Short mmCIF file of C-alpha atoms in Angstrom, two decimals:
data_model
loop_
_atom_site.label_atom_id
_atom_site.label_comp_id
_atom_site.label_asym_id
_atom_site.label_seq_id
_atom_site.Cartn_x
_atom_site.Cartn_y
_atom_site.Cartn_z
CA MET K 69 18.00 -38.14 26.82
CA GLU K 70 20.62 -39.82 24.65
CA GLU K 71 18.79 -43.14 24.85
CA LYS K 72 15.58 -41.51 23.65
CA ILE K 73 17.40 -39.88 20.74
CA LYS K 74 18.89 -43.25 19.80
CA ASP K 75 15.43 -44.82 19.86
CA LEU K 76 14.09 -42.07 17.58
CA ILE K 77 16.82 -42.28 14.95
CA ALA K 78 17.35 -46.05 15.01
CA ALA K 79 14.42 -46.75 12.69
CA PHE K 80 15.78 -44.33 10.09
CA LEU K 81 19.31 -45.72 10.32
CA ARG K 82 17.94 -49.27 10.29
CA VAL K 83 20.15 -50.37 13.15
CA PRO K 84 19.22 -51.36 16.73
CA ALA K 85 19.33 -48.41 19.13
CA GLU K 86 21.78 -50.22 21.39
CA GLN K 87 24.29 -50.39 18.54
CA ILE K 88 24.39 -46.62 18.09
CA SER K 89 27.53 -45.08 19.59
CA TYR K 90 29.08 -41.62 19.55
CA ASN K 91 31.01 -42.58 16.42
CA THR K 92 27.98 -43.86 14.50
CA VAL K 93 27.59 -42.05 11.18
CA ILE K 94 24.11 -40.54 10.83
CA ASP K 95 24.45 -38.28 7.78
CA ARG K 96 23.00 -38.75 4.30
CA THR K 97 25.32 -41.68 3.61
CA ALA K 98 23.78 -43.64 6.48
CA VAL K 99 20.14 -43.44 5.37
CA SER K 100 18.26 -44.57 2.29
CA SER K 101 17.48 -41.14 0.81
CA SER K 102 17.51 -37.39 1.36
CA ILE K 103 13.84 -37.57 2.26
CA THR K 104 14.63 -40.12 4.97
CA LEU K 105 17.28 -37.82 6.46
CA HIS K 106 14.80 -34.94 6.59
CA ARG K 107 12.18 -37.25 8.07
CA MET K 108 14.58 -38.23 10.83
CA TYR K 109 15.13 -34.64 11.91
CA ALA K 110 11.42 -33.90 11.60
CA LYS K 111 10.77 -36.78 14.00
CA LEU K 112 13.34 -35.39 16.42
CA ALA K 113 11.68 -31.95 16.21
CA GLU K 114 8.30 -33.55 16.82
CA GLU K 115 9.67 -34.96 20.07
CA GLY K 116 11.16 -31.63 21.13
CA PHE K 117 14.72 -32.08 19.82
CA ILE K 118 14.96 -29.20 17.36
CA VAL K 119 18.27 -29.23 15.48
CA ALA K 120 19.44 -26.31 13.36
CA ASP K 121 21.77 -26.77 10.39
CA TYR K 122 21.59 -30.55 10.56
CA TRP K 123 22.94 -30.76 7.02
CA ASN K 124 26.52 -30.88 8.35
CA ILE K 125 26.00 -33.32 11.24
CA LYS K 126 28.00 -36.46 10.51
CA THR K 127 28.03 -38.52 13.71
CA PHE K 128 25.78 -39.18 16.69
CA SER K 129 28.20 -37.33 18.99
CA THR K 130 27.81 -34.16 16.92
CA LEU K 131 24.04 -34.52 17.06
CA VAL K 132 24.11 -34.79 20.86
CA GLU K 133 26.41 -31.77 21.12
CA ARG K 134 24.12 -29.75 18.85
CA ILE K 135 21.04 -30.67 20.88
CA ASN K 136 22.82 -29.84 24.14
CA GLY K 137 23.68 -26.45 22.71
CA ASN K 138 27.45 -26.82 22.83
CA GLY K 139 27.94 -27.74 19.21
CA HIS K 140 27.62 -25.23 16.42
CA ALA K 141 27.60 -25.32 12.65
CA THR K 142 30.85 -24.09 11.20
CA SER K 143 30.71 -23.12 7.57
CA SER K 144 31.93 -20.16 5.59
CA VAL K 145 28.90 -20.72 3.38
CA ILE K 146 26.62 -19.51 6.16
CA GLN K 147 28.56 -16.27 6.39
CA ASP K 148 28.22 -15.66 2.69
CA VAL K 149 24.46 -16.09 2.44
CA VAL K 150 21.62 -13.69 3.13
CA VAL K 151 18.46 -15.77 3.42
CA ASN K 152 15.53 -14.22 1.60
CA THR K 153 12.65 -16.42 0.49
CA ASN K 154 11.71 -13.98 -2.26
CA ALA K 155 15.12 -13.41 -3.80
CA ILE K 156 18.26 -15.15 -4.98
CA PRO K 157 20.80 -15.92 -2.22
CA VAL K 158 23.55 -13.29 -2.25
CA HIS K 159 27.09 -14.53 -2.88
CA ARG K 160 30.41 -12.79 -2.70
CA HIS K 161 31.57 -14.17 -6.00
CA ALA K 162 30.13 -14.67 -9.45
CA VAL K 163 28.43 -18.02 -9.95
CA ALA K 164 29.08 -20.07 -13.07
CA PRO K 165 26.16 -22.00 -14.56
CA ALA K 166 25.83 -25.32 -12.77
CA VAL K 167 23.32 -28.14 -12.85
CA GLY K 168 21.73 -30.26 -10.16
CA ILE K 169 19.77 -33.48 -10.68
CA ASP K 170 17.79 -35.39 -8.07
CA ILE K 171 15.55 -38.46 -8.05
CA GLU K 172 13.32 -39.34 -5.10
CA GLU K 173 10.94 -42.20 -4.35
CA VAL K 174 7.37 -41.05 -3.83
CA THR K 175 6.83 -43.78 -1.24
CA ALA K 176 9.54 -42.18 0.92
CA MET K 177 7.24 -39.23 1.64
CA PRO K 178 5.69 -39.70 5.10
CA ARG K 179 1.95 -40.40 5.17
CA THR K 180 -0.18 -38.01 7.18
CA ASN K 181 -3.77 -36.94 7.69
CA ASP K 182 -2.85 -33.26 7.83
CA PHE K 183 0.00 -31.93 5.71
CA ARG K 184 -0.23 -28.49 7.33
CA GLU K 185 0.42 -29.86 10.82
CA ASP K 186 2.89 -32.64 10.07
CA GLU K 187 6.39 -31.70 11.23
CA PHE K 188 8.14 -33.04 8.13
CA TYR K 189 5.99 -31.02 5.74
CA LYS K 190 6.19 -27.86 7.87
CA MET K 191 9.99 -28.10 7.98
CA ASN K 192 10.45 -28.73 4.27
CA PHE K 193 7.66 -26.83 2.51
CA SER K 194 6.21 -23.34 2.76
CA PRO K 195 2.47 -22.90 3.45
CA GLY K 196 2.01 -21.93 -0.20
CA GLU K 197 3.79 -25.05 -1.44
CA ILE K 198 1.70 -27.23 0.85
CA ALA K 199 -1.50 -25.60 -0.41
CA TYR K 200 -0.39 -26.16 -4.01
CA CYS K 201 0.45 -29.84 -3.56
CA ILE K 202 -2.73 -30.62 -1.64
CA LEU K 203 -4.77 -29.49 -4.64
CA GLN K 204 -2.90 -31.73 -7.09
CA PRO K 205 -4.29 -35.11 -8.26
CA SER K 206 -1.37 -36.94 -6.57
CA PRO K 207 -0.31 -34.85 -3.54
CA TYR K 208 2.51 -37.16 -2.41
CA ALA K 209 4.01 -37.28 -5.91
CA SER K 210 3.76 -33.48 -6.09
CA PHE K 211 5.50 -33.09 -2.73
CA ALA K 212 8.21 -35.53 -3.85
CA GLY K 213 8.67 -33.48 -7.02
CA LEU K 214 9.11 -30.24 -5.08
CA PHE K 215 11.48 -31.94 -2.64
CA ALA K 216 13.55 -33.25 -5.56
CA ALA K 217 13.61 -29.74 -7.04
CA LYS K 218 14.96 -28.30 -3.79
CA GLU K 219 17.63 -31.00 -3.65
CA ALA K 220 18.53 -30.23 -7.26
CA ILE K 221 18.85 -26.52 -6.42
CA VAL K 222 21.19 -27.36 -3.54
CA LYS K 223 23.26 -29.63 -5.79
CA ALA K 224 23.48 -26.90 -8.43
CA ASP K 225 24.77 -24.41 -5.86
CA ASN K 226 25.85 -25.80 -2.49
CA VAL K 227 25.54 -22.37 -0.89
CA ASN K 228 21.87 -23.28 -0.38
CA ARG K 229 22.79 -26.32 1.72
CA SER K 230 22.52 -24.41 5.00
CA ARG K 231 19.05 -23.08 4.23
CA PRO K 232 15.95 -24.74 5.71
CA PHE K 233 14.01 -26.33 2.87
CA ASN K 234 10.86 -24.38 3.73
CA THR K 235 12.75 -21.18 2.82
CA ILE K 236 13.67 -22.50 -0.64
CA VAL K 237 10.22 -21.66 -1.98
CA ILE K 238 9.34 -22.94 -5.44
CA ASN K 239 6.49 -21.14 -7.15
CA HIS K 240 4.61 -21.93 -10.36
CA ASP K 241 3.91 -19.67 -13.33
CA PRO K 242 0.43 -19.42 -14.94
CA GLU K 243 1.24 -22.44 -17.11
CA GLY K 244 2.17 -24.54 -14.07
CA LYS K 245 5.95 -24.51 -14.66
CA PRO K 246 8.00 -24.52 -11.44
CA THR K 247 10.08 -21.39 -10.91
CA TYR K 248 12.83 -20.28 -8.55
CA PRO K 249 14.89 -17.05 -8.89
CA GLY K 250 18.13 -17.60 -10.78
CA TYR K 251 17.32 -21.15 -11.88
CA ASP K 252 15.69 -23.05 -14.70
CA ILE K 253 13.76 -25.95 -13.16
CA SER K 254 12.04 -29.01 -14.58
CA VAL K 255 10.11 -31.51 -12.47
CA SER K 256 8.55 -34.79 -13.59
CA HIS K 257 7.05 -37.65 -11.63
CA THR K 258 5.34 -41.00 -11.96
CA ASN K 259 3.39 -42.72 -9.20
CA ASP K 260 6.68 -44.12 -7.90
CA LEU K 261 9.48 -41.66 -8.68
CA ALA K 262 10.03 -37.92 -8.88
CA ILE K 263 12.87 -36.36 -10.84
CA ALA K 264 14.03 -32.76 -10.95
CA VAL K 265 16.67 -30.81 -12.82
CA ALA K 266 17.81 -27.34 -11.72
CA ILE K 267 20.33 -25.19 -13.54
CA HIS K 268 21.81 -22.09 -11.94
CA THR K 269 21.88 -19.40 -14.61
CA GLU K 270 23.02 -16.28 -12.73
CA THR K 271 26.45 -14.88 -13.62
CA SER K 272 26.66 -12.16 -11.00
CA LEU K 273 24.60 -10.64 -8.24
CA PHE K 274 26.54 -7.46 -7.59
CA ALA K 275 25.55 -4.08 -8.98
CA SER K 276 29.21 -3.29 -9.64
CA GLU K 277 29.30 -6.26 -12.03
CA LYS K 278 25.94 -5.50 -13.66
CA ASN K 279 27.37 -4.35 -17.00
CA VAL K 280 29.54 -7.43 -17.35
CA ALA K 281 26.61 -9.64 -16.45
CA ASN K 282 24.39 -7.94 -19.01
CA VAL K 283 26.95 -8.48 -21.75
CA GLN K 284 27.52 -12.11 -20.87
CA GLN K 285 23.93 -13.04 -20.12
CA PRO K 286 22.75 -14.06 -23.64
CA SER K 287 25.68 -16.41 -24.15
CA ASN K 288 25.50 -17.84 -20.67
CA ARG K 289 21.75 -18.27 -20.89
CA SER K 290 22.12 -20.04 -24.21
CA ASN K 291 24.76 -22.39 -22.85
CA ALA K 292 22.65 -22.94 -19.76
CA LYS K 293 19.63 -23.87 -21.86
CA TRP K 294 21.61 -26.50 -23.76
CA LEU K 295 23.04 -27.83 -20.51
CA PHE K 296 19.53 -27.93 -19.07
CA VAL K 297 18.22 -29.94 -22.02
CA LEU K 298 21.15 -32.36 -21.86
CA SER K 299 20.75 -32.80 -18.11
CA PHE K 300 17.04 -33.41 -18.46
CA ILE K 301 17.65 -36.09 -21.10
CA ILE K 302 20.18 -37.78 -18.83
CA SER K 303 17.67 -37.59 -15.99
CA LEU K 304 14.97 -39.20 -18.10
CA VAL K 305 17.34 -42.03 -18.95
CA ALA K 306 18.11 -42.45 -15.23
CA LEU K 307 14.40 -42.47 -14.49
CA PHE K 308 13.78 -45.10 -17.16
CA ILE K 309 16.55 -47.29 -15.75
CA ALA K 310 15.20 -46.89 -12.21
CA LEU K 311 11.70 -47.88 -13.31
CA PHE K 312 12.72 -51.02 -15.15
CA LYS K 313 15.73 -52.28 -13.22
#
């Protein structure tokens, strides 16, 4: 079994399978992009090796333990989150406005003849998101944009790190603007790159703190808007540099 797992992940790590040992690092730092990491675990799932909470797997030994069922994710974040695809994740503490920025290469998205059946797309996008992207002029660029938005949301509030990406569901308003509860989101893409900015604007999620949140909301929202604009400008500069480097 271990040899098969090595063969499956070797292409994503870009190292020969025989060079993979228990101490080999296989997390985000070992692959070319976040998309590549998610593709690796989608490939494992496709072959019957379904791994939960792979976001905190650092080495090959941990991966083997998790697949064998004797390794478990350990994170206080998981205890503090109630997963609900239609609501904001519930925290025990107030959340200060924070920003997340992510850039992804469109070419990193795996090619497929059926987005609805491909393991990568099923693991990272909801049926509604898949339906939306399929109808866009450039489906792969649209998928890359949504993926970047999810990464940006995670970077803005790491409590989302333990959530499967297909439960972080990004919708669109009547004007086509991406929306997610508790966040301001902006997504842009070219044929080659997708960039997303997400800013967490919630100040509190407890009813006992509702009055305080209502008083602080205008100021916090205003500050968040300025931070959002500044972050988006920085992202555009990063995109420009990436395109012409």
